[in-house]
Structure formats: structure tokens, C-alpha cells
Coordinates of N, CA, C and O in Angstrom, one line a residue:
M26 N -40.6 -32.8 52.6 CA -40.6 -32.0 53.9 C -39.2 -32.2 54.5 O -38.7 -31.2 55.1
A27 N -38.7 -33.3 54.6 CA -37.4 -33.5 55.1 C -36.2 -32.4 54.4 O -35.5 -32.1 55.2
E28 N -36.3 -32.3 53.2 CA -35.5 -31.5 52.4 C -35.7 -30.1 52.9 O -34.6 -29.4 53.2
I29 N -37.0 -29.6 53.1 CA -37.1 -28.1 53.5 C -36.6 -28.0 55.1 O -35.9 -27.0 55.2
Q30 N -36.9 -29.2 55.8 CA -36.3 -28.9 57.2 C -34.7 -28.9 57.2 O -34.2 -28.0 58.0
A31 N -34.1 -29.7 56.1 CA -32.7 -29.7 56.3 C -32.2 -28.2 55.9 O -31.2 -27.8 56.3
R32 N -32.8 -27.6 54.8 CA -32.5 -26.4 54.2 C -32.7 -25.2 55.4 O -31.7 -24.5 55.7
M33 N -33.8 -25.5 56.1 CA -34.1 -24.4 57.3 C -32.9 -24.6 58.2 O -32.5 -23.7 58.9
E34 N -32.5 -25.9 58.6 CA -31.4 -25.9 59.7 C -30.3 -25.5 59.2 O -29.4 -24.9 60.1
A35 N -29.9 -25.7 57.9 CA -28.7 -25.0 57.4 C -28.5 -23.6 57.4 O -27.5 -23.1 57.4
L36 N -29.7 -22.8 57.6 CA -29.8 -21.5 57.6 C -29.6 -21.0 58.9 O -29.1 -19.9 59.2
R37 N -29.6 -21.7 60.0 CA -29.6 -21.4 61.3 C -28.0 -21.3 61.7 O -27.2 -22.1 61.3
P38 N -27.7 -20.1 62.5 CA -26.3 -20.0 62.9 C -26.0 -21.1 63.8 O -26.6 -21.9 64.5
Q39 N -24.6 -21.6 63.3 CA -24.1 -22.7 64.1 C -23.7 -22.2 65.5 O -23.6 -23.0 66.5
R40 N -22.9 -21.0 65.5 CA -22.4 -20.4 66.8 C -22.7 -18.9 66.8 O -22.9 -18.4 65.7
Q41 N -23.1 -18.4 67.9 CA -23.3 -17.1 67.9 C -22.2 -16.2 67.3 O -22.7 -15.2 66.6
E42 N -21.0 -16.3 67.3 CA -20.1 -15.5 66.9 C -20.1 -15.6 65.3 O -19.6 -14.6 64.7
D43 N -20.6 -16.6 64.7 CA -20.7 -16.7 63.3 C -21.8 -15.9 62.6 O -22.0 -15.5 61.6
Q44 N -22.8 -15.4 63.5 CA -24.4 -14.9 63.1 C -23.8 -13.6 62.4 O -24.6 -13.1 61.5
F45 N -22.9 -12.7 62.8 CA -22.6 -11.4 62.0 C -21.5 -11.1 61.4 O -21.0 -10.2 61.1
S46 N -20.8 -12.4 60.8 CA -19.6 -12.2 60.1 C -19.8 -13.0 58.9 O -20.6 -14.0 58.8
P47 N -19.5 -12.6 57.5 CA -19.5 -13.3 56.5 C -18.8 -14.6 56.4 O -17.7 -14.7 57.1
S48 N -19.3 -15.6 55.8 CA -18.7 -17.0 55.9 C -18.0 -17.2 54.7 O -18.5 -16.8 53.5
P49 N -16.7 -17.6 54.7 CA -16.0 -17.7 53.3 C -16.5 -18.9 52.7 O -17.2 -19.8 53.1
L50 N -16.4 -18.8 51.3 CA -16.7 -20.0 50.5 C -15.9 -21.0 50.3 O -16.0 -22.1 49.7
S51 N -14.6 -20.9 50.5 CA -13.4 -21.7 50.2 C -13.8 -23.1 50.6 O -14.0 -23.4 51.8
G52 N -13.9 -24.0 49.7 CA -14.3 -25.5 50.1 C -15.6 -25.6 50.7 O -16.0 -26.7 51.1
N53 N -16.4 -24.7 50.7 CA -17.7 -24.6 51.7 C -18.8 -23.9 50.8 O -19.8 -23.5 51.4
I54 N -18.8 -23.9 49.4 CA -19.7 -23.2 48.9 C -21.2 -23.5 49.3 O -21.5 -24.7 49.1
G55 N -22.0 -22.6 49.7 CA -23.4 -23.0 50.0 C -23.4 -23.5 51.5 O -24.5 -23.8 52.0
K56 N -22.5 -23.5 52.3 CA -22.6 -24.1 53.6 C -22.2 -23.1 54.6 O -21.6 -22.0 54.2
G57 N -22.7 -23.2 55.8 CA -22.4 -22.1 56.9 C -23.7 -21.4 57.4 O -24.7 -21.7 57.0
S58 N -23.3 -20.5 58.3 CA -24.5 -19.8 58.8 C -24.8 -18.6 57.8 O -24.0 -18.2 57.0
F59 N -26.1 -18.0 58.3 CA -26.5 -16.9 57.5 C -26.0 -15.8 58.2 O -25.8 -15.7 59.3
T60 N -26.0 -14.6 57.6 CA -25.7 -13.3 58.1 C -26.7 -12.3 58.0 O -27.1 -12.0 57.0
P61 N -27.3 -11.9 58.9 CA -28.3 -10.9 58.8 C -27.6 -9.6 58.5 O -26.7 -9.3 58.7
M62 N -28.5 -9.1 57.5 CA -28.0 -7.7 56.9 C -28.5 -6.4 57.5 O -29.4 -6.6 58.3
D63 N -27.6 -5.4 57.3 CA -28.1 -4.1 58.0 C -29.4 -3.7 57.5 O -29.5 -3.5 56.0
P64 N -30.3 -3.4 58.2 CA -31.6 -3.1 57.6 C -31.7 -1.7 57.0 O -32.6 -1.2 56.4
F65 N -30.6 -1.0 57.2 CA -30.5 0.3 56.7 C -29.9 0.5 55.3 O -29.7 1.5 54.7
G66 N -29.7 -0.6 54.7 CA -29.3 -0.9 53.3 C -27.8 -0.8 53.0 O -27.3 -1.0 51.9
S67 N -26.9 -0.8 53.9 CA -25.5 -0.7 53.8 C -25.2 -2.1 53.2 O -24.0 -2.3 52.5
G68 N -25.7 -3.0 53.4 CA -25.6 -4.4 53.0 C -24.9 -5.2 54.0 O -24.7 -6.4 54.1
L69 N -24.0 -4.5 54.8 CA -23.1 -5.3 55.6 C -22.9 -4.6 56.9 O -23.0 -3.3 57.0
D70 N -22.5 -5.5 58.0 CA -22.4 -4.7 59.1 C -20.7 -4.9 59.3 O -20.2 -4.7 60.4
V71 N -19.9 -5.3 58.4 CA -18.7 -5.3 58.4 C -18.2 -4.7 57.0 O -18.7 -4.7 56.0
Q72 N -16.8 -4.2 57.0 CA -16.2 -4.0 55.6 C -15.9 -5.0 54.8 O -15.4 -6.0 55.2
P73 N -16.5 -5.1 53.5 CA -16.2 -6.2 52.6 C -14.8 -6.3 52.2 O -14.0 -5.2 52.0
G74 N -14.3 -7.3 52.1 CA -13.0 -7.6 51.7 C -12.9 -8.1 50.1 O -14.1 -8.3 49.5
P75 N -11.8 -8.5 49.7 CA -11.8 -9.1 48.1 C -12.6 -10.4 48.2 O -12.8 -11.0 49.2
A76 N -13.0 -10.6 46.9 CA -13.6 -12.1 46.6 C -12.8 -13.1 46.9 O -11.7 -13.2 46.7
P77 N -13.3 -14.0 47.6 CA -12.6 -15.3 47.7 C -12.0 -15.7 46.4 O -12.8 -15.8 45.4
R78 N -10.7 -16.3 46.2 CA -10.2 -16.7 45.1 C -11.3 -17.8 44.3 O -11.2 -17.7 43.1
D79 N -11.7 -18.7 44.9 CA -12.5 -19.7 44.3 C -13.7 -19.2 43.7 O -14.5 -19.6 43.0
L80 N -14.1 -17.8 44.2 CA -15.4 -17.3 43.6 C -15.3 -16.4 42.5 O -16.2 -16.2 41.8
R81 N -14.0 -15.9 42.4 CA -13.9 -14.9 41.2 C -14.2 -15.5 39.8 O -14.7 -15.0 38.9
P82 N -13.6 -16.8 39.6 CA -14.2 -17.5 38.2 C -15.4 -17.5 38.2 O -16.0 -17.3 36.9
I83 N -16.3 -17.8 39.2 CA -17.6 -17.9 39.0 C -18.4 -16.7 38.6 O -19.1 -16.5 37.8
I84 N -17.8 -15.6 39.1 CA -18.2 -14.3 39.2 C -18.1 -13.7 37.6 O -18.9 -13.4 36.9
E85 N -16.8 -14.1 37.2 CA -16.3 -13.9 35.8 C -17.3 -14.6 34.8 O -17.7 -14.1 33.9
Q86 N -17.7 -16.0 34.9 CA -18.4 -16.7 34.1 C -19.8 -16.1 34.1 O -20.5 -15.9 33.1
A87 N -20.3 -15.8 35.3 CA -21.9 -15.2 35.4 C -21.9 -14.0 34.7 O -22.8 -13.8 34.0
A88 N -21.0 -13.0 34.8 CA -21.1 -11.7 34.3 C -20.8 -11.9 32.7 O -21.6 -11.2 32.2
S89 N -20.0 -12.7 32.3 CA -19.8 -12.8 30.7 C -21.1 -13.5 30.2 O -21.3 -12.9 29.3
E90 N -21.7 -14.3 30.9 CA -22.8 -15.0 30.3 C -24.2 -13.8 30.3 O -24.8 -13.8 29.5
A91 N -24.1 -13.0 31.2 CA -25.0 -11.9 31.3 C -24.7 -10.6 30.6 O -25.5 -9.7 30.3
G92 N -23.4 -10.5 30.1 CA -22.9 -9.3 29.3 C -22.7 -8.2 30.1 O -23.0 -7.0 29.7
I93 N -22.1 -8.3 31.5 CA -21.8 -7.2 32.4 C -20.5 -7.4 32.7 O -19.9 -8.4 32.7
E94 N -19.9 -6.2 33.4 CA -18.5 -6.3 33.8 C -18.5 -7.1 35.1 O -19.2 -7.0 36.1
A95 N -17.3 -8.0 35.1 CA -17.1 -8.9 36.3 C -17.0 -8.1 37.2 O -17.3 -8.5 38.5
D96 N -16.2 -7.0 37.5 CA -15.9 -6.0 38.5 C -17.2 -5.5 39.0 O -17.4 -5.3 40.2
L97 N -18.0 -5.2 38.2 CA -19.4 -4.7 38.8 C -20.2 -5.7 39.6 O -20.5 -5.4 40.7
L98 N -20.3 -7.1 39.0 CA -20.8 -8.1 39.7 C -20.0 -8.4 41.1 O -20.7 -8.6 42.1
E99 N -18.8 -8.3 41.0 CA -17.9 -8.5 42.2 C -18.4 -7.4 43.3 O -18.4 -7.7 44.4
A100 N -18.4 -6.1 42.8 CA -18.8 -5.1 43.8 C -20.1 -5.2 44.2 O -20.4 -5.1 45.4
M101 N -21.0 -5.6 43.4 CA -22.4 -5.7 44.0 C -22.6 -6.8 45.1 O -23.1 -6.7 45.9
T102 N -21.6 -8.0 44.6 CA -21.7 -9.0 45.7 C -21.2 -8.7 47.0 O -21.5 -9.1 48.1
A103 N -19.9 -7.9 47.0 CA -19.2 -7.6 48.1 C -20.3 -6.6 49.1 O -20.4 -7.0 50.2
I104 N -21.0 -5.9 48.4 CA -21.8 -4.9 49.1 C -23.1 -5.7 49.6 O -23.4 -5.4 50.6
E105 N -23.6 -6.4 48.7 CA -25.0 -7.0 48.9 C -24.6 -8.1 50.2 O -25.9 -8.2 51.0
S106 N -23.8 -8.8 50.1 CA -23.7 -10.0 51.0 C -22.3 -10.3 51.8 O -22.1 -11.2 52.4
G107 N -21.4 -9.4 51.2 CA -20.0 -9.7 51.7 C -19.5 -11.1 51.4 O -18.7 -11.5 52.0
F108 N -20.0 -11.6 50.3 CA -19.5 -12.9 49.5 C -19.9 -14.0 50.4 O -19.5 -15.0 50.5
N109 N -21.0 -13.8 51.3 CA -21.7 -14.8 52.0 C -22.8 -15.5 51.2 O -23.9 -14.8 51.0
A110 N -22.8 -16.7 50.8 CA -23.6 -17.3 50.1 C -24.9 -17.7 50.9 O -26.1 -18.1 50.2
R111 N -25.0 -17.5 52.3 CA -26.0 -18.0 53.0 C -26.7 -16.7 53.6 O -27.7 -16.6 54.5
A112 N -26.2 -15.5 53.2 CA -26.9 -14.2 53.5 C -28.4 -14.1 53.5 O -28.8 -14.5 52.4
V113 N -29.2 -13.5 54.4 CA -30.4 -13.3 54.3 C -30.8 -11.9 54.9 O -30.3 -11.9 56.1
S114 N -31.4 -11.1 54.2 CA -31.8 -9.7 54.7 C -33.0 -9.6 55.5 O -33.8 -10.7 55.3
P115 N -33.0 -8.6 56.4 CA -34.4 -8.6 57.0 C -35.8 -8.4 56.2 O -36.6 -8.9 56.7
K116 N -35.4 -8.1 54.9 CA -36.5 -7.8 54.0 C -36.6 -9.4 53.2 O -37.7 -9.4 52.3
G117 N -35.9 -10.3 53.4 CA -36.0 -11.6 52.8 C -35.1 -11.8 51.5 O -35.3 -12.8 50.8
A118 N -34.2 -10.9 51.2 CA -33.3 -11.2 50.1 C -32.4 -12.2 50.5 O -31.9 -12.2 51.6
L119 N -32.0 -13.0 49.4 CA -31.2 -14.3 49.7 C -29.9 -14.3 48.9 O -29.9 -13.8 47.7
G120 N -29.0 -14.9 49.6 CA -27.8 -15.3 49.0 C -26.6 -14.1 48.5 O -26.9 -13.1 49.0
L121 N -25.7 -14.5 47.7 CA -24.6 -13.7 47.3 C -25.2 -12.4 46.8 O -24.6 -11.4 47.1
T122 N -26.0 -12.3 46.0 CA -26.4 -11.1 45.2 C -27.9 -10.6 45.7 O -28.3 -9.8 45.4
Q123 N -28.2 -11.2 46.8 CA -29.4 -10.8 47.8 C -30.6 -10.6 46.6 O -31.2 -9.5 46.7
L124 N -30.8 -11.7 46.1 CA -32.0 -11.7 45.4 C -33.3 -11.7 46.2 O -33.5 -12.8 47.1
M125 N -34.5 -11.2 45.8 CA -35.6 -11.2 46.4 C -36.3 -12.4 45.9 O -36.0 -13.0 44.7
P126 N -37.0 -13.2 46.7 CA -37.5 -14.6 46.2 C -38.4 -14.7 45.0 O -38.2 -15.5 44.1
Q127 N -39.3 -13.5 44.8 CA -40.0 -13.2 43.5 C -39.2 -13.0 42.3 O -39.3 -13.5 41.3
T128 N -38.0 -12.0 42.5 CA -37.2 -11.9 41.4 C -36.5 -13.2 41.1 O -36.4 -13.5 39.9
A129 N -36.0 -13.9 42.1 CA -35.3 -15.1 41.8 C -36.4 -16.1 40.9 O -35.9 -16.6 39.9
K130 N -37.5 -16.2 41.2 CA -38.5 -17.1 40.6 C -38.7 -16.7 39.1 O -38.6 -17.3 38.3
T131 N -38.8 -15.4 39.1 CA -38.9 -14.6 37.6 C -37.7 -14.9 36.8 O -37.9 -15.2 35.7
L132 N -36.6 -15.0 37.3 CA -35.3 -15.1 36.7 C -35.0 -16.8 36.6 O -34.1 -17.1 35.8
G133 N -36.0 -17.5 37.0 CA -36.0 -19.2 36.9 C -35.1 -19.7 37.8 O -34.6 -20.8 37.7
I134 N -34.7 -19.0 38.8 CA -33.8 -19.6 40.0 C -34.6 -20.4 41.0 O -35.3 -19.6 41.8
T135 N -34.4 -21.7 41.0 CA -35.0 -22.2 41.9 C -34.7 -22.3 43.4 O -35.3 -22.6 44.3
D136 N -33.3 -22.2 43.5 CA -32.5 -22.2 44.7 C -31.7 -20.9 44.9 O -30.6 -21.0 44.5
P137 N -32.4 -19.9 45.4 CA -31.4 -18.6 45.5 C -30.3 -18.6 46.4 O -29.6 -18.0 46.3
L138 N -30.1 -19.7 47.1 CA -29.1 -19.8 48.1 C -27.9 -20.8 47.5 O -26.9 -21.1 48.2
D139 N -28.1 -21.3 46.3 CA -27.2 -21.9 45.5 C -26.3 -20.8 45.0 O -26.7 -19.9 44.2
P140 N -25.0 -20.8 45.3 CA -24.2 -19.6 44.9 C -24.2 -19.4 43.4 O -24.1 -18.3 43.0
I141 N -23.9 -20.5 42.6 CA -23.7 -20.2 41.1 C -25.0 -19.8 40.7 O -25.1 -18.9 39.9
A142 N -26.1 -20.3 41.1 CA -27.4 -19.9 40.4 C -27.7 -18.4 40.9 O -28.2 -17.7 40.1
N143 N -27.3 -18.1 42.2 CA -27.6 -17.0 42.6 C -26.9 -15.8 41.8 O -27.4 -14.7 41.4
L144 N -25.5 -16.1 41.7 CA -24.6 -15.2 40.8 C -25.2 -15.0 39.5 O -25.2 -13.8 39.0
R145 N -25.6 -16.1 38.8 CA -26.2 -16.0 37.3 C -27.4 -15.1 37.7 O -27.7 -14.3 36.6
G146 N -28.2 -15.4 38.4 CA -29.6 -14.6 38.4 C -29.2 -13.3 38.8 O -29.7 -12.2 38.2
G147 N -28.3 -12.7 39.7 CA -28.1 -11.5 40.2 C -27.5 -10.7 38.8 O -27.8 -9.5 38.5
A148 N -26.7 -11.4 38.2 CA -26.0 -10.9 36.9 C -27.0 -10.4 35.9 O -27.0 -9.4 35.1
R149 N -28.1 -11.4 35.6 CA -28.9 -11.3 34.6 C -29.6 -10.1 35.1 O -30.2 -9.5 34.1
Y150 N -30.2 -10.2 36.2 CA -31.0 -9.1 36.6 C -30.3 -7.7 36.6 O -30.9 -6.6 36.2
M151 N -29.1 -7.6 36.9 CA -28.4 -6.4 36.8 C -28.4 -5.9 35.2 O -28.5 -4.7 35.0
A152 N -28.1 -6.9 34.3 CA -28.0 -6.8 33.0 C -29.3 -6.2 32.6 O -29.2 -5.3 31.6
Q153 N -30.5 -6.6 33.0 CA -31.8 -6.3 32.7 C -32.1 -4.8 33.1 O -32.5 -3.8 32.3
M154 N -31.5 -4.4 34.3 CA -31.6 -3.1 34.8 C -30.6 -2.1 33.9 O -31.1 -0.8 33.7
L155 N -29.4 -2.6 33.6 CA -28.7 -1.8 32.6 C -29.1 -1.4 31.3 O -29.2 -0.3 30.9
R156 N -29.8 -2.4 30.7 CA -30.5 -2.3 29.6 C -31.6 -1.1 29.6 O -32.0 -0.4 28.8
R157 N -32.5 -1.4 30.9 CA -33.6 -0.6 30.9 C -33.4 0.8 31.3 O -33.9 1.8 30.8
Y158 N -32.4 1.1 32.0 CA -31.9 2.4 32.5 C -30.7 3.1 31.9 O -30.9 4.2 31.8
G159 N -30.1 2.4 31.5 CA -28.7 3.0 30.6 C -27.5 3.4 31.3 O -26.6 3.8 30.7
D160 N -27.6 3.3 32.6 CA -26.5 3.8 33.4 C -26.4 3.0 34.7 O -27.3 2.7 35.2
V161 N -25.0 3.0 35.1 CA -24.9 2.0 36.4 C -25.6 2.5 37.5 O -26.0 1.7 38.3
R162 N -25.5 3.7 37.8 CA -26.1 4.2 39.3 C -27.6 4.1 39.2 O -27.9 3.6 40.2
T163 N -28.2 4.2 37.8 CA -29.7 4.1 37.9 C -30.0 2.6 38.1 O -31.0 2.2 38.7
A164 N -29.2 1.9 37.4 CA -29.5 0.4 37.3 C -29.3 -0.3 38.7 O -29.9 -0.9 39.3
L165 N -28.2 0.4 39.5 CA -28.1 0.0 41.0 C -29.2 0.3 41.8 O -29.6 -0.3 42.8
A166 N -29.6 1.5 41.6 CA -30.9 2.0 42.2 C -32.1 0.9 42.2 O -32.9 0.7 42.9
A167 N -32.3 0.7 40.7 CA -33.5 -0.3 40.6 C -33.1 -1.5 41.1 O -34.1 -2.3 41.7
Y168 N -31.9 -2.1 41.2 CA -31.6 -3.4 41.7 C -31.9 -3.3 43.3 O -32.2 -4.4 43.7
N169 N -31.6 -2.3 44.0 CA -31.6 -2.0 45.3 C -33.1 -1.8 45.8 O -33.7 -2.2 46.7
A170 N -33.9 -0.8 45.1 CA -35.1 -0.1 45.5 C -36.2 -0.7 44.7 O -37.3 -0.5 45.1
G171 N -35.7 -1.4 43.6 CA -37.0 -2.0 42.6 C -37.0 -1.0 41.6 O -37.1 0.3 41.7
P172 N -37.3 -1.5 40.3 CA -37.5 -0.6 39.2 C -38.8 0.3 39.4 O -39.0 1.4 38.8
G173 N -39.8 -0.1 40.0 CA -41.0 0.8 40.2 C -40.7 2.0 40.9 O -41.2 3.2 40.6
N174 N -39.8 2.0 42.0 CA -39.4 3.1 42.5 C -38.6 4.0 41.6 O -38.6 5.4 41.8
V175 N -37.6 3.5 40.9 CA -36.9 4.4 40.1 C -37.8 4.9 39.0 O -37.8 6.2 38.6
D176 N -38.7 4.1 38.4 CA -39.7 4.9 37.6 C -40.6 6.0 38.2 O -40.8 7.0 37.6
R177 N -41.1 5.7 39.5 CA -41.9 6.6 40.2 C -41.2 8.1 40.5 O -41.7 9.1 40.2
Y178 N -39.9 7.8 40.6 CA -38.9 9.2 40.9 C -38.5 9.5 39.7 O -37.6 10.5 39.9
N179 N -38.3 8.9 38.6 CA -37.8 9.3 37.4 C -36.4 9.2 37.6 O -35.6 10.4 37.2
G180 N -35.8 8.5 38.1 CA -34.4 8.2 38.5 C -34.1 7.6 39.7 O -34.9 7.0 40.4
V181 N -32.9 7.8 40.4 CA -32.4 7.3 41.5 C -33.6 7.9 42.7 O -33.7 9.3 42.9
P182 N -34.2 7.0 43.5 CA -35.1 7.6 44.4 C -34.5 8.1 45.5 O -33.1 7.9 45.9
P183 N -35.0 9.2 46.4 CA -34.4 9.9 47.6 C -34.1 9.0 48.8 O -33.9 9.6 49.8
F184 N -34.3 7.7 48.7 CA -34.1 7.1 50.0 C -32.5 6.9 50.2 O -31.7 6.6 49.6
P185 N -32.2 7.2 51.5 CA -30.9 7.1 52.0 C -30.4 5.7 51.8 O -29.2 5.6 51.5
E186 N -31.1 4.6 52.2 CA -30.6 3.5 52.2 C -30.1 3.0 50.6 O -29.1 2.7 50.5
T187 N -30.9 3.4 49.5 CA -30.5 3.2 48.3 C -29.3 4.2 47.8 O -28.4 3.7 47.1
R188 N -29.3 5.3 48.1 CA -28.3 6.2 47.8 C -26.9 5.8 48.4 O -25.9 5.7 47.8
N189 N -26.9 5.3 49.8 CA -25.6 4.7 50.3 C -25.4 3.4 49.7 O -24.1 3.3 49.5
H190 N -26.2 2.6 49.2 CA -26.0 1.5 48.6 C -25.1 1.6 47.3 O -24.2 1.1 46.9
I191 N -25.7 2.7 46.6 CA -25.0 3.0 45.2 C -23.7 3.6 45.4 O -22.8 3.0 44.8
E192 N -23.2 4.3 46.6 CA -22.1 4.8 46.7 C -21.3 3.8 47.1 O -20.1 3.8 46.6
R193 N -21.6 2.8 47.9 CA -20.7 1.7 48.5 C -20.3 0.8 47.2 O -19.2 0.6 47.2
V194 N -21.3 0.5 46.5 CA -21.0 -0.3 45.3 C -20.0 0.5 44.3 O -19.0 -0.1 43.9
M195 N -20.2 1.7 44.0 CA -19.5 2.5 43.1 C -17.9 2.6 43.8 O -16.9 2.6 42.9
G196 N -18.0 2.8 45.1 CA -16.6 2.9 45.7 C -15.8 1.6 45.7 O -14.8 1.7 45.3
Y197 N -16.6 0.7 45.8 CA -15.8 -0.8 45.6 C -15.5 -1.0 44.2 O -14.3 -1.4 44.0
L198 N -16.4 -0.7 43.3 CA -15.9 -0.9 41.9 C -14.8 0.0 41.7 O -13.9 -0.5 41.0
E199 N -14.6 1.2 42.1 CA -13.5 2.2 41.9 C -12.2 1.4 42.3 O -11.0 1.5 41.5
A200 N -12.4 0.9 43.5 CA -11.2 0.3 44.2 C -10.6 -1.2 43.4 O -9.5 -1.2 43.1
L201 N -11.6 -1.8 42.8 CA -11.4 -2.7 41.8 C -10.6 -2.6 40.7 O -9.6 -3.1 40.2
K202 N -11.1 -1.3 40.1 CA -10.5 -0.9 38.8 C -9.0 -0.5 39.1 O -8.3 -0.3 38.1
G203 N -8.6 0.0 40.2 CA -7.4 0.6 40.6 C -6.4 -0.4 40.9 O -5.2 -0.2 41.4
R204 N -7.0 -1.8 41.1 CA -6.0 -2.8 41.6 C -5.1 -3.3 40.5 O -5.1 -3.2 39.5

């Protein structure tokens, strides 16, 4: 019980001004306040910046293990959480790659707020969606809206939230490839 209370306390914002800005990971992986996410699916209420230097090797390792591009995982993480390991969405998605608790559980992730486990889980889940749908845009739609919605609409669902999410990730990915 004490462990659960300590984790809950760690999720509470320390100061009001921290509540709406991503917390950097440098020297503090897994520490800091949470960032409520935009309920309309843009993932952030601020423009994402480049991945913190100490996070890039973890992104590369997780992507390599899952068999996906590191730039894709970085773009997803930027848009999903702004590189905030403590991010929690209004729908309950958690951590850097915004895994839903049930998805995390299915992937064997016991602590979705652990940044390394979260990145590995997000990379594995995206790899599953890429294998299932065969292209990045549809896989991103499934990652965002769920594979059931992609199947129901036989492709990218007509949800503005999902379409906006895909465009933001693809735009970030394009910028990464141009660096």
C-alpha cells in the first residue's frame, strides 16, 4: 500500500507551473510531475522539441529490439508525450509512448511509467501495428484509435483526433529525416 501511495504522490504536480509543460529526463528519468494531455488528441499543449540526449540511445535500443525505425519511435514519443515520462492523458494513457494500461499489461509492461519499459512496450506495439497493417499511417491510426476502429473503417478512421495525430507524427518524422 505504501508503494502505491508513493507512486500516486509522484504523479501529483509539484508546482502549478509544472503541470502543463513536459519535464526533461536528464538525470531524472521517471521523476517529476505529470502533464495532462490535450483531450483532442494532438498529444501536447506545447510544440515538441528534440529528444533529450540521454533518451535517444534508449529510443534507438527499444526501436532496434522491436524492429522499427528509431526516428519513428522518437517522433511518436515527441507527439505522444513531449518526452515526458510522467505524462498521463485524460483517457488514462501513460508515459512516454502513452500506453493504455490494458495494452501495457498485454505487452508484459508492469510499470508503464518506467521510461525504458514504456519505450520498449510502445516500440513493440507499433511493430505489431506495422506488421498488421503494412504502412506507417494506418499503423499510427491503430496506435492512436485502436485496431478495432481501423478494422471497422477499413483504414484510417474519420476521427479528427486520429488524423491530426498521424499528421503531427509524420511531420515530426519528416523533420527528423531532414536533420
